[in-house]
Structures are given as C-alpha cells and as structure tokens.
PDB file of C-alpha atoms in Angstrom:
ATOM      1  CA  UNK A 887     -71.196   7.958  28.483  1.00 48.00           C
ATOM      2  CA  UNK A 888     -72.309   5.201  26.885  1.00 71.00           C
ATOM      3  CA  UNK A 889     -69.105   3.308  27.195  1.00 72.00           C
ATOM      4  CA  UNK A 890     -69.224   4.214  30.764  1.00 77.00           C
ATOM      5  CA  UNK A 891     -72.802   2.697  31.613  1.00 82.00           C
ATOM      6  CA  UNK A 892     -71.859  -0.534  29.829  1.00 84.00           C
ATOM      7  CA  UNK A 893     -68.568  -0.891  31.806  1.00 82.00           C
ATOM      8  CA  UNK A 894     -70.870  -0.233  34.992  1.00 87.00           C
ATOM      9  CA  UNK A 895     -73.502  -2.869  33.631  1.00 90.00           C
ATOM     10  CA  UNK A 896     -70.849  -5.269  33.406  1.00 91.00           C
ATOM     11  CA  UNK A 897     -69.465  -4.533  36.917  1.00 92.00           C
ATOM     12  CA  UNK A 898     -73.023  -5.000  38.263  1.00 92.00           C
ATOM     13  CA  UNK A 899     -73.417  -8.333  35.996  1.00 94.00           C
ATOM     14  CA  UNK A 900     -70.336 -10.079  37.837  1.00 94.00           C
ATOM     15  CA  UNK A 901     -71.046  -8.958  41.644  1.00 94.00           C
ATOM     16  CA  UNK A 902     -74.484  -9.889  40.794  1.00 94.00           C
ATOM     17  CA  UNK A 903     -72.905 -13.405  39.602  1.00 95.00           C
ATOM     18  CA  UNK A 904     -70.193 -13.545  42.132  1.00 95.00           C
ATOM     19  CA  UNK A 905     -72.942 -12.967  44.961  1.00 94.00           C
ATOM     20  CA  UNK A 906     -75.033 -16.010  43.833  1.00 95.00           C
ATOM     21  CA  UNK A 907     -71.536 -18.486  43.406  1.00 95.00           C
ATOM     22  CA  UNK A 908     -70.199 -16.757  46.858  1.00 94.00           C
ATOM     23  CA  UNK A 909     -73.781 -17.284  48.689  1.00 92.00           C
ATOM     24  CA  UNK A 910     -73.917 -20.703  47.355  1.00 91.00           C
ATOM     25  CA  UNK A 911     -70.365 -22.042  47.703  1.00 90.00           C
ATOM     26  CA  UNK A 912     -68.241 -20.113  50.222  1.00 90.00           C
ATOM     27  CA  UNK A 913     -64.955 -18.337  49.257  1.00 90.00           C
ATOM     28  CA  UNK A 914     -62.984 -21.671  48.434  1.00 88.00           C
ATOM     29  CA  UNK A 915     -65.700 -23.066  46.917  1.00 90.00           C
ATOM     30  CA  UNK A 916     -66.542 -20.828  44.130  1.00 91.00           C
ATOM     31  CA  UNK A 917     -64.349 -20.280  41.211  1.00 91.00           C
ATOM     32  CA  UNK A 918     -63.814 -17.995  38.596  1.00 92.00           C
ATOM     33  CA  UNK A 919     -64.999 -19.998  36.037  1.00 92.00           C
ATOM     34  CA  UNK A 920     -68.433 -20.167  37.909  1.00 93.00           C
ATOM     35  CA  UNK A 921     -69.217 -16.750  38.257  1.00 94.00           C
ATOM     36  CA  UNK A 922     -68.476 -16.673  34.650  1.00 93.00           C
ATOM     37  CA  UNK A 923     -70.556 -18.690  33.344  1.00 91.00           C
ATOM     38  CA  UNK A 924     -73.150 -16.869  35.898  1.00 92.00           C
ATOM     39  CA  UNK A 925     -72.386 -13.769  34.944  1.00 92.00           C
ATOM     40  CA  UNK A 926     -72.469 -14.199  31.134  1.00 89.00           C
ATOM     41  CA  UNK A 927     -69.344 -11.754  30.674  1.00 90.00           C
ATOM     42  CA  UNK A 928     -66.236 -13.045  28.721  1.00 89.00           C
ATOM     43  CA  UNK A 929     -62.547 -13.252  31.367  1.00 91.00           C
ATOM     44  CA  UNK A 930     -61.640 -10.517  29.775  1.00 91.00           C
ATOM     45  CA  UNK A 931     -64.616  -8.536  30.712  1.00 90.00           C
ATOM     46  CA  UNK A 932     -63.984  -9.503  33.853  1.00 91.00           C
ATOM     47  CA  UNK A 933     -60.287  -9.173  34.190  1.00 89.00           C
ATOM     48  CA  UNK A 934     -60.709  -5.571  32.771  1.00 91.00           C
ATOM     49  CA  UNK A 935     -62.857  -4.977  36.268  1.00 92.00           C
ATOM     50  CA  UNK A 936     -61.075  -7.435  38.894  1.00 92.00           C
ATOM     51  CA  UNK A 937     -57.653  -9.217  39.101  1.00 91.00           C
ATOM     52  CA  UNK A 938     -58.848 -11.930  41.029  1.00 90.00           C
ATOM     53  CA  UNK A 939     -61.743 -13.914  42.723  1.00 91.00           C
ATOM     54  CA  UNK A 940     -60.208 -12.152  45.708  1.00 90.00           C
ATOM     55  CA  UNK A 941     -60.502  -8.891  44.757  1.00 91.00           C
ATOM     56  CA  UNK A 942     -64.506  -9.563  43.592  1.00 93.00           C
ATOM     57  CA  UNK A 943     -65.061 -10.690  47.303  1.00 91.00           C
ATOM     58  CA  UNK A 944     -63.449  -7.685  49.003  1.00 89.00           C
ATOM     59  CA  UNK A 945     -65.578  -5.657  46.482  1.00 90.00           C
ATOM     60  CA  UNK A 946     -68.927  -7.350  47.591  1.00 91.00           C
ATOM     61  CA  UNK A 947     -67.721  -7.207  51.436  1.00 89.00           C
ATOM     62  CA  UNK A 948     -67.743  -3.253  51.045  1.00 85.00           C
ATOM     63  CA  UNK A 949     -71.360  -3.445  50.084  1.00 82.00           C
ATOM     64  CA  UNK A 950     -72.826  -4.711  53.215  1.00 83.00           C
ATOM     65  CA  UNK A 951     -72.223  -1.105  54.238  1.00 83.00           C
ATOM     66  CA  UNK A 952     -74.916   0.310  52.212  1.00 81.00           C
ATOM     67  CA  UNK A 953     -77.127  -0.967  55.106  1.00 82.00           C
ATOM     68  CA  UNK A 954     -76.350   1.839  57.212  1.00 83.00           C
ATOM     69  CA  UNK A 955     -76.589   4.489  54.669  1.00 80.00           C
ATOM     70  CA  UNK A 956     -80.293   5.173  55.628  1.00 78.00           C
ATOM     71  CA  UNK A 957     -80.001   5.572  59.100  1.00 80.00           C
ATOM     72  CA  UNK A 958     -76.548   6.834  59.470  1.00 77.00           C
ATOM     73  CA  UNK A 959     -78.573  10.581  58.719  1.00 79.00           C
ATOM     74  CA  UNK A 960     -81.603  10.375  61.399  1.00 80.00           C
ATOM     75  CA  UNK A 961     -81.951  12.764  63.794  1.00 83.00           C
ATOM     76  CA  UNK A 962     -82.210  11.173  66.889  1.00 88.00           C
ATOM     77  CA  UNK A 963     -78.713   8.503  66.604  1.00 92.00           C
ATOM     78  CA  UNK A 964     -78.412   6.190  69.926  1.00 95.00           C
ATOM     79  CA  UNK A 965     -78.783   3.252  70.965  1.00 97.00           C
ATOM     80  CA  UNK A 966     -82.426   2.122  68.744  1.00 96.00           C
ATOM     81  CA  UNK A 967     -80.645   2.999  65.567  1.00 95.00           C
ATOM     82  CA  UNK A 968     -78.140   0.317  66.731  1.00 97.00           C
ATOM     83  CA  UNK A 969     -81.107  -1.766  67.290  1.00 97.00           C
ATOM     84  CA  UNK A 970     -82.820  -1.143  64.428  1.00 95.00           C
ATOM     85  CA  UNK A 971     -79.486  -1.690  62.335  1.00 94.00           C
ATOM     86  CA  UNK A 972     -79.287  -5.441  63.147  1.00 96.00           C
ATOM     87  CA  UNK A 973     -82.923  -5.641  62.527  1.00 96.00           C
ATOM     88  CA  UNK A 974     -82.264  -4.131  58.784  1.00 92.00           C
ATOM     89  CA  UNK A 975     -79.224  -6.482  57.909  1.00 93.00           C
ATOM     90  CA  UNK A 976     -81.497  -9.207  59.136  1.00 95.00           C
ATOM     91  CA  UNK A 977     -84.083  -8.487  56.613  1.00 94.00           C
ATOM     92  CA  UNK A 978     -81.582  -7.818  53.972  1.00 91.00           C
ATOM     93  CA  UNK A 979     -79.949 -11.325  54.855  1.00 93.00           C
ATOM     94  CA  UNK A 980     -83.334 -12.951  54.006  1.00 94.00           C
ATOM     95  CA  UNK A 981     -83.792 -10.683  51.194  1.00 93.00           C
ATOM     96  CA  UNK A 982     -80.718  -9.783  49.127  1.00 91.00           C
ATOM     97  CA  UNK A 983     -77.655 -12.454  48.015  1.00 92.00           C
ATOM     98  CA  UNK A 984     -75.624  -9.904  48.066  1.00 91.00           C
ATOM     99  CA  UNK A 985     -75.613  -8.957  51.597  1.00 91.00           C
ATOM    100  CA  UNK A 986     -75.899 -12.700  52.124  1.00 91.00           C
ATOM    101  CA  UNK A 987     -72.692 -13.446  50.455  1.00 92.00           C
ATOM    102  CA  UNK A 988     -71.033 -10.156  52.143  1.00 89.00           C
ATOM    103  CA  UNK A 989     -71.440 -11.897  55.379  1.00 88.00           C
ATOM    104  CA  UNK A 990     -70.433 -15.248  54.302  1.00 88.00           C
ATOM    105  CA  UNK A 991     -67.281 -13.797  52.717  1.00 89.00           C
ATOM    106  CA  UNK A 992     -66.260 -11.883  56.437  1.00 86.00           C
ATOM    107  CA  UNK A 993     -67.090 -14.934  58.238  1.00 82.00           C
ATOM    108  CA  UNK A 994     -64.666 -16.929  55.516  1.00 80.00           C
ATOM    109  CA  UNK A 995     -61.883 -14.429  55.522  1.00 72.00           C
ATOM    110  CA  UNK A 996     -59.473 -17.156  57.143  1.00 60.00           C
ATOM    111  CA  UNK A 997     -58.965 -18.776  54.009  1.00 57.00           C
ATOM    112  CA  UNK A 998     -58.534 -15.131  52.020  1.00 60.00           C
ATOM    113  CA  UNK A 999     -54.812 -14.966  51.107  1.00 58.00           C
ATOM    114  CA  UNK A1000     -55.004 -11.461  52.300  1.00 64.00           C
ATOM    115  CA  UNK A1001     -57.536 -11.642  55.332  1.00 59.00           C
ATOM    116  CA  UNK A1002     -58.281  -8.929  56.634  1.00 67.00           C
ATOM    117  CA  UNK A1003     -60.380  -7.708  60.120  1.00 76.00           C
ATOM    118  CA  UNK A1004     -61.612  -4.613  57.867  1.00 81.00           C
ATOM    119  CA  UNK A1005     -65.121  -5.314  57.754  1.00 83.00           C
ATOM    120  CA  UNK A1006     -66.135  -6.040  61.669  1.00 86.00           C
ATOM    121  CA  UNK A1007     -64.198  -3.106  62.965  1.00 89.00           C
ATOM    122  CA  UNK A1008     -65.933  -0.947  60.510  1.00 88.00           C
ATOM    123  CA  UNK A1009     -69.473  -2.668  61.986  1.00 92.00           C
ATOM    124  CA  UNK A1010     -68.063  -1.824  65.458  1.00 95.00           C
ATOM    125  CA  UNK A1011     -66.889   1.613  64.502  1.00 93.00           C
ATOM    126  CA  UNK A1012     -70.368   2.185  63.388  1.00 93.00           C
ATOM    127  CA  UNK A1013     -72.206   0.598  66.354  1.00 96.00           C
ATOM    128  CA  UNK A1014     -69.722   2.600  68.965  1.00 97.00           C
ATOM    129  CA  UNK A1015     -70.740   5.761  67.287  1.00 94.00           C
ATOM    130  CA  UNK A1016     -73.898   5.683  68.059  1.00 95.00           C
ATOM    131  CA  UNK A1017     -73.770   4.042  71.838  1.00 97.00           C
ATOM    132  CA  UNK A1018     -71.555   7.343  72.211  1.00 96.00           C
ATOM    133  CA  UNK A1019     -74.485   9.331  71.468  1.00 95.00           C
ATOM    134  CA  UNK A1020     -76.928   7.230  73.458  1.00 96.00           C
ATOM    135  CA  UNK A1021     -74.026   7.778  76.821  1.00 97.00           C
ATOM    136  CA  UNK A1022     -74.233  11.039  76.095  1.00 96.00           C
ATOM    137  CA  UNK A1023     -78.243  10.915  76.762  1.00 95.00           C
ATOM    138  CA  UNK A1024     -78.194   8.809  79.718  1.00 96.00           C
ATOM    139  CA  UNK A1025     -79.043   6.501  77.670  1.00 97.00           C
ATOM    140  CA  UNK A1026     -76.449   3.332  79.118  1.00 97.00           C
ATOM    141  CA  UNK A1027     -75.578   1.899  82.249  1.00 97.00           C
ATOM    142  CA  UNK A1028     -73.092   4.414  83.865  1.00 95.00           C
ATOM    143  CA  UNK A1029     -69.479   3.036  83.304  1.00 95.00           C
ATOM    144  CA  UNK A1030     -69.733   0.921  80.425  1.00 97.00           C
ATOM    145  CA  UNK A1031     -66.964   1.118  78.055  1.00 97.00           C
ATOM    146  CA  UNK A1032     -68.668   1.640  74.254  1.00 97.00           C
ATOM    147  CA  UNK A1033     -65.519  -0.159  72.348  1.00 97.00           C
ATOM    148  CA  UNK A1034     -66.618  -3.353  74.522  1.00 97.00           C
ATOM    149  CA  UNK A1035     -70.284  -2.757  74.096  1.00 98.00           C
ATOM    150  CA  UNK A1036     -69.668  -2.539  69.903  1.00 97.00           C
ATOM    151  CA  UNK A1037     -68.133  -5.214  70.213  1.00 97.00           C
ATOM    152  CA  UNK A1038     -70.121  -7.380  71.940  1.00 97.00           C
ATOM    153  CA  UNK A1039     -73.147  -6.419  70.089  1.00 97.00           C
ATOM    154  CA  UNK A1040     -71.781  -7.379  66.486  1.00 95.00           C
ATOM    155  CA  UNK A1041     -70.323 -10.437  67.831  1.00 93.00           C
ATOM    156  CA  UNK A1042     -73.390 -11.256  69.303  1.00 96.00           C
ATOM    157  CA  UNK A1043     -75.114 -10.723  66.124  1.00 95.00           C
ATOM    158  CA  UNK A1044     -72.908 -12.300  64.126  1.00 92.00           C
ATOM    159  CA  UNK A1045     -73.966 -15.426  66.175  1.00 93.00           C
ATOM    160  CA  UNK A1046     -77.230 -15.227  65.789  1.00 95.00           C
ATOM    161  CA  UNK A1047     -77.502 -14.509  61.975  1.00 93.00           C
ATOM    162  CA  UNK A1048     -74.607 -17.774  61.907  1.00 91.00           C
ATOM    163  CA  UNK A1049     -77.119 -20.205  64.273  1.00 94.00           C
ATOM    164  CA  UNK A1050     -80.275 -18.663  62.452  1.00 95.00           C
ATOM    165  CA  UNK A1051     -78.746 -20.165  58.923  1.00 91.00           C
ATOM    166  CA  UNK A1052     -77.941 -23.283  60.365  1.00 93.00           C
ATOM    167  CA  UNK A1053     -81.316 -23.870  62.148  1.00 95.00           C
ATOM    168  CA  UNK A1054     -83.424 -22.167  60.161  1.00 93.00           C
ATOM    169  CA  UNK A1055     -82.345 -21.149  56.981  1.00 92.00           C
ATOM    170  CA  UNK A1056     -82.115 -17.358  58.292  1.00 93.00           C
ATOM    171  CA  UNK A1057     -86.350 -17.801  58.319  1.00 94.00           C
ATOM    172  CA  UNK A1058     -86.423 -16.759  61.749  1.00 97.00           C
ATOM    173  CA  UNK A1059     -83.453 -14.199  61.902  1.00 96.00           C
ATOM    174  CA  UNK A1060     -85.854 -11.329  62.878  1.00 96.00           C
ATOM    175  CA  UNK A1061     -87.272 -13.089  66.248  1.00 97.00           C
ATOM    176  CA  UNK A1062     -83.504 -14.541  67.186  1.00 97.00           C
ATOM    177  CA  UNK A1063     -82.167 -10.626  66.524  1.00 98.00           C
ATOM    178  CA  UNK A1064     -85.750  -9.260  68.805  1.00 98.00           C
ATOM    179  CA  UNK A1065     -84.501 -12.438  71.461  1.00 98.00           C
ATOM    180  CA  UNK A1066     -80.899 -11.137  71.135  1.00 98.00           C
ATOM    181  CA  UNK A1067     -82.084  -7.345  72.126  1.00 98.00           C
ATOM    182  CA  UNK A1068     -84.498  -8.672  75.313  1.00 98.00           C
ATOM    183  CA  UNK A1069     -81.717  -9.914  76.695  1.00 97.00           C
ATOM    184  CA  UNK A1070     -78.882  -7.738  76.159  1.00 97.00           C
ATOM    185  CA  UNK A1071     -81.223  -4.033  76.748  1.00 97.00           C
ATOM    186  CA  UNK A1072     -81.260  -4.868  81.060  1.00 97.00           C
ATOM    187  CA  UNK A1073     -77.479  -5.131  80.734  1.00 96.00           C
ATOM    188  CA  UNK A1074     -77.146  -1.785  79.235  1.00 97.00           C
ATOM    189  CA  UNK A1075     -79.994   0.631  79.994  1.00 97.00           C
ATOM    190  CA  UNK A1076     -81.223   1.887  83.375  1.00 97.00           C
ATOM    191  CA  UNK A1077     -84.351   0.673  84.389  1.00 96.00           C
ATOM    192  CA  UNK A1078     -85.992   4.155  84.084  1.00 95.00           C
ATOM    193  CA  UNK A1079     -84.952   4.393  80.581  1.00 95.00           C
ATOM    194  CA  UNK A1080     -85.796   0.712  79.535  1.00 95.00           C
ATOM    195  CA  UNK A1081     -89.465   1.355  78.595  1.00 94.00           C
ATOM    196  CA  UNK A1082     -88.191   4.119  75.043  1.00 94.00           C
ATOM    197  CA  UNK A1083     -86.080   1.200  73.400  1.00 97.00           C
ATOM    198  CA  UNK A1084     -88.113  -1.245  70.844  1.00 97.00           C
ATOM    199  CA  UNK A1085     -86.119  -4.930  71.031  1.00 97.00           C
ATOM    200  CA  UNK A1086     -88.335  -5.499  67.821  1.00 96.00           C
ATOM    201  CA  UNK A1087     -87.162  -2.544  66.067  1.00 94.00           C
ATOM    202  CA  UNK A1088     -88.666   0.550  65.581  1.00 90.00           C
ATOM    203  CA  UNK A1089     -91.841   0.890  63.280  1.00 67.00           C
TER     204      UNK A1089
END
C-alpha cells in the first residue's frame, strides 16, 4: 500500500507541475524539462507514469470533468444545472490551475500530434443531456434541436471564458457567463417559463 500511495503522490506531484508549466506556457511552450524541475520528480519518475508531454496533457484534459461530478446526481437535471455548470467551471477557472490549464490544453489541441475533438463533445454530450430533460418539462422553445443547443452553449462559453482572459484576466468570468445566460434564456425558454431560471446561477 505504501508503494501504491507514493506512486499516486508522484502522479499528483507532476499534474500538479504540468498544470502550472501548461497554464503558464501553452502546449508548445512547456517542456518536459520544466515540469520537471516543477515537479521535483526525477524522468524516470515520470516516465514510469507518462510517455510523453502529450500524454500528461490528455491526462489533465480528463480532469476538467470532475466539474460535473456534483451536479451530474441532483434531482431536478434541466436546463439551470446547465446554467449553473458554466457558472462552476467559471469559478474553478479563477480558482484551480488545473482546470485552467485543462481548458488551455482543448483550446491548443491543434498543435497536439494526436488532436483530438474528445473533450468538447464530451461538454456537449453533457450539456444535451440535460436540455433533454428540461424538453421533456416544457422547459425549451418547442422545436429546438438539443445537439444544436449543446453546442451552441459550450461554444458560446468557450468564448466568453477565452475574451474574459484576454480582457480581464478571467476576473470578471462570472458576470460575462450571468451576461452570456440573459441573452441566450429568451432564445430558448417560453416566456411563461422564463421567470424559474437564475442567469446568475442558482444559490
């Protein structure tokens, strides 16, 4: 066991490393050699764990998921959890590198030698799940197709976190994602339904 919790320590040591080189640098940017020295481990600590800088980043891109673990269970899934899910990566953007470099890595996939579109059609899997649930309670516009909706929404967000950084230094993400919802909410939800849905997130 005790092997086993210092092989895990060591894992956590590198993405923790490789987050902070990633966030800072971009993809191309960073090097091996960085998050080494970062990370404190020796290459072959490292190699033992990843093959390549490639590999790290596809490891950290998975983790953006654990965002949704807490809401993925509720009750009551429709179209505020969607809301509220852009709200929570926001605040993890400001908050944790990791996510931060996550979302730097999927935006820099281009120059991956493996790209791959894993990561937003996972978000838009996720988003399209719930907006079938909200359908299903009246909840959207009648004859809007959910795949386009998803799709929309994370590329929407995926603007706003992008022009937030550049602006702002992601300081104001939460008011640009609470902008984002007042405008998009009269395009999907009737009128009579418009007043139960929280642009600012739920509380």
């Amino acid at each position: 066991m005790a092997k086993q919790e210092r092989a895990e320590r060591t894992r956590t040591a590198i993405l923790d490393a490789a987050a902070k080189v990633f966030d800072g640098s971009g993809f191309y940017g960073a090097t091996l050699s960085d998050i080494l020295l970062h990370a404190s481990v020796t290459k072959g600590a490292l190699y033992f764990h990843f093959q390549s800088k490639e590999q790290i980043a596809h490891a950290l891109i998975d983790e953006q998921f654990a965002v949704w673990q807490p809401l993925r269970d509720l009750p009551d899934i429709g179209l505020q959890t969607v809301i509220d899910l852009t709200h929570a990566m926001a605040r993890r953007l400001q908050e944790d590198v990791r996510v931060r470099a996550s979302i730097r890595l999927v935006i820099e996939q281009g120059t991956f030698a493996d790209p791959t579109p894993k990561a937003y059609l996972q978000w838009i899997s996720v988003v399209e799940s719930c907006l079938v649930q909200a359908q299903a309670k009246g909840d959207l516009i009648e004859g809007l197709d959910v795949n386009e909706v998803a799709t929309y929404v994370i590329g929407s967000f995926t603007g706003v976190q992008v022009s937030s950084e550049v602006l702002a230094q992601r300081k104001d993400i939460t008011q640009r994602v609470t902008t984002m919802w007042r405008i998009v909410l009269p395009g999907l939800v009737p009128p009579r339904r418009r007043a139960r849905f929280s642009p600012e997130g739920s509380a």
